[in-house]
């Protein structure tokens, strides 16, 4: 069973940066490099929204329009880690951020339904 644990969230001011980390374990496909990995976020009272995704081997990435140019997803296969670098944070970025994984790493998925495994989430709060 794949397990995902997020870390790195916190309370910051607008304009600050944060780097979220996602540690993966229980992988069954020969390592994290085989999996599709993604980041989603959910603000209070709202649906869970796509933030960024990275395909098998890191060949392809995609970012939501709202974070393009500010956020960047990356992965380290050797450490089974996925990262979300967040720069120029805005109060609208306040949400719980979730790491997600799926065994079909050939594509970049942007829907919640594209992923089978989820972490518990880490809170990011951006003050004005």
CSV table of C-alpha atoms in Angstrom, one decimal:
chain,number,residue,atom,x,y,z
A,1,UNK,CA,0.0,0.0,0.0
A,2,UNK,CA,1.4,3.3,-1.1
A,3,UNK,CA,1.7,5.9,1.7
A,4,UNK,CA,2.3,9.6,1.3
A,5,UNK,CA,3.3,12.0,4.0
A,6,UNK,CA,3.3,15.7,3.4
A,7,UNK,CA,5.4,18.3,5.3
A,8,UNK,CA,6.6,21.9,5.0
A,9,UNK,CA,3.3,23.8,5.5
A,10,UNK,CA,3.0,26.7,7.8
A,11,UNK,CA,2.0,30.3,8.3
A,12,UNK,CA,3.7,32.8,6.1
A,13,UNK,CA,3.1,36.4,4.8
A,14,UNK,CA,2.2,37.3,1.3
A,15,UNK,CA,5.2,37.3,-1.0
A,16,UNK,CA,7.0,34.6,1.0
A,17,UNK,CA,8.1,31.2,-0.2
A,18,UNK,CA,7.5,27.7,1.1
A,19,UNK,CA,8.6,24.3,-0.1
A,20,UNK,CA,6.3,21.4,0.5
A,21,UNK,CA,7.6,17.8,0.6
A,22,UNK,CA,5.9,14.5,0.0
A,23,UNK,CA,7.6,11.3,1.2
A,24,UNK,CA,6.4,8.2,-0.5
A,25,UNK,CA,6.6,4.6,0.8
A,26,UNK,CA,5.2,1.2,0.0
A,27,UNK,CA,5.9,1.6,-3.7
A,28,UNK,CA,5.3,-1.4,-5.8
A,29,UNK,CA,6.4,-0.4,-9.3
A,30,UNK,CA,10.1,-0.3,-8.8
A,31,UNK,CA,10.3,3.2,-7.3
A,32,UNK,CA,8.7,6.6,-7.3
A,33,UNK,CA,9.9,7.3,-10.8
A,34,UNK,CA,7.2,5.0,-12.2
A,35,UNK,CA,4.3,6.9,-10.7
A,36,UNK,CA,2.3,9.9,-11.6
A,37,UNK,CA,2.6,12.4,-8.8
A,38,UNK,CA,0.5,15.4,-8.1
A,39,UNK,CA,-0.3,18.2,-5.7
A,40,UNK,CA,-3.9,19.4,-5.0
A,41,UNK,CA,-5.3,21.9,-2.5
A,42,UNK,CA,-8.6,22.5,-0.8
A,43,UNK,CA,-9.7,25.7,0.9
A,44,UNK,CA,-12.5,25.7,3.5
A,45,UNK,CA,-15.9,25.2,1.8
A,46,UNK,CA,-14.4,24.5,-1.6
A,47,UNK,CA,-13.6,21.5,-3.7
A,48,UNK,CA,-10.2,20.0,-4.0
A,49,UNK,CA,-8.4,21.6,-6.9
A,50,UNK,CA,-5.5,20.6,-9.0
A,51,UNK,CA,-2.2,22.5,-8.4
A,52,UNK,CA,0.6,20.6,-10.2
A,53,UNK,CA,1.5,17.2,-11.6
A,54,UNK,CA,4.6,15.4,-12.8
A,55,UNK,CA,4.7,12.2,-15.0
A,56,UNK,CA,6.8,9.1,-14.9
A,57,UNK,CA,10.5,10.0,-14.8
A,58,UNK,CA,9.7,13.7,-14.6
A,59,UNK,CA,9.4,14.0,-18.4
A,60,UNK,CA,6.2,16.1,-18.3
A,61,UNK,CA,4.8,18.6,-15.8
A,62,UNK,CA,1.6,20.6,-15.6
A,63,UNK,CA,0.6,23.5,-13.4
A,64,UNK,CA,-2.7,25.1,-12.8
A,65,UNK,CA,-3.1,28.5,-14.4
A,66,UNK,CA,-3.4,30.2,-11.0
A,67,UNK,CA,0.1,29.0,-9.9
A,68,UNK,CA,2.0,29.1,-13.2
A,69,UNK,CA,5.2,31.1,-12.8
A,70,UNK,CA,5.0,30.9,-9.0
A,71,UNK,CA,4.9,27.2,-8.1
A,72,UNK,CA,7.0,24.4,-9.4
A,73,UNK,CA,6.7,20.6,-8.9
A,74,UNK,CA,9.8,18.3,-8.9
A,75,UNK,CA,10.7,14.9,-7.8
A,76,UNK,CA,13.8,13.0,-6.5
A,77,UNK,CA,13.5,9.3,-7.5
A,78,UNK,CA,16.5,8.4,-5.3
A,79,UNK,CA,14.8,9.6,-2.2
A,80,UNK,CA,11.2,8.8,-3.1
A,81,UNK,CA,10.3,12.4,-2.6
A,82,UNK,CA,8.2,14.9,-4.5
A,83,UNK,CA,8.4,18.7,-3.9
A,84,UNK,CA,6.2,21.7,-4.5
A,85,UNK,CA,8.2,25.0,-4.5
A,86,UNK,CA,5.9,27.9,-3.9
A,87,UNK,CA,7.0,31.4,-4.4
A,88,UNK,CA,5.3,34.8,-4.3
A,89,UNK,CA,2.6,33.3,-2.1
A,90,UNK,CA,-0.8,35.1,-2.0
A,91,UNK,CA,-3.6,34.9,0.6
A,92,UNK,CA,-5.7,33.0,-2.1
A,93,UNK,CA,-3.1,30.2,-1.8
A,94,UNK,CA,-4.3,29.4,1.7
A,95,UNK,CA,-5.5,25.8,1.8
A,96,UNK,CA,-4.7,22.3,2.8
A,97,UNK,CA,-2.2,20.9,0.3
A,98,UNK,CA,-2.4,17.2,-0.6
A,99,UNK,CA,0.1,14.9,-2.3
A,100,UNK,CA,-1.3,12.3,-4.6
A,101,UNK,CA,0.0,9.3,-6.6
A,102,UNK,CA,-1.1,6.9,-9.2
A,103,UNK,CA,0.4,3.9,-10.8
A,104,UNK,CA,-0.1,5.1,-14.4
A,105,UNK,CA,2.8,7.4,-14.6
A,106,UNK,CA,2.7,7.8,-18.4
A,107,UNK,CA,0.3,10.7,-18.3
A,108,UNK,CA,-0.2,13.9,-16.4
A,109,UNK,CA,-3.4,13.8,-14.5
A,110,UNK,CA,-5.2,17.0,-13.4
A,111,UNK,CA,-8.4,15.5,-11.9
A,112,UNK,CA,-8.9,14.1,-8.4
A,113,UNK,CA,-10.2,10.9,-10.1
A,114,UNK,CA,-6.8,10.4,-11.8
A,115,UNK,CA,-5.2,9.4,-8.5
A,116,UNK,CA,-5.6,6.4,-6.3
A,117,UNK,CA,-3.4,7.4,-3.3
A,118,UNK,CA,-3.5,10.5,-1.1
A,119,UNK,CA,-1.7,11.9,1.8
A,120,UNK,CA,-3.3,13.5,4.9
A,121,UNK,CA,-2.4,17.0,3.8
A,122,UNK,CA,-0.5,19.9,5.2
A,123,UNK,CA,-1.9,23.4,6.0
A,124,UNK,CA,-0.6,26.4,4.2
A,125,UNK,CA,-1.8,29.8,5.5
A,126,UNK,CA,-0.8,33.0,3.8
A,127,UNK,CA,-1.5,36.3,5.6
A,128,UNK,CA,-2.0,39.6,3.8
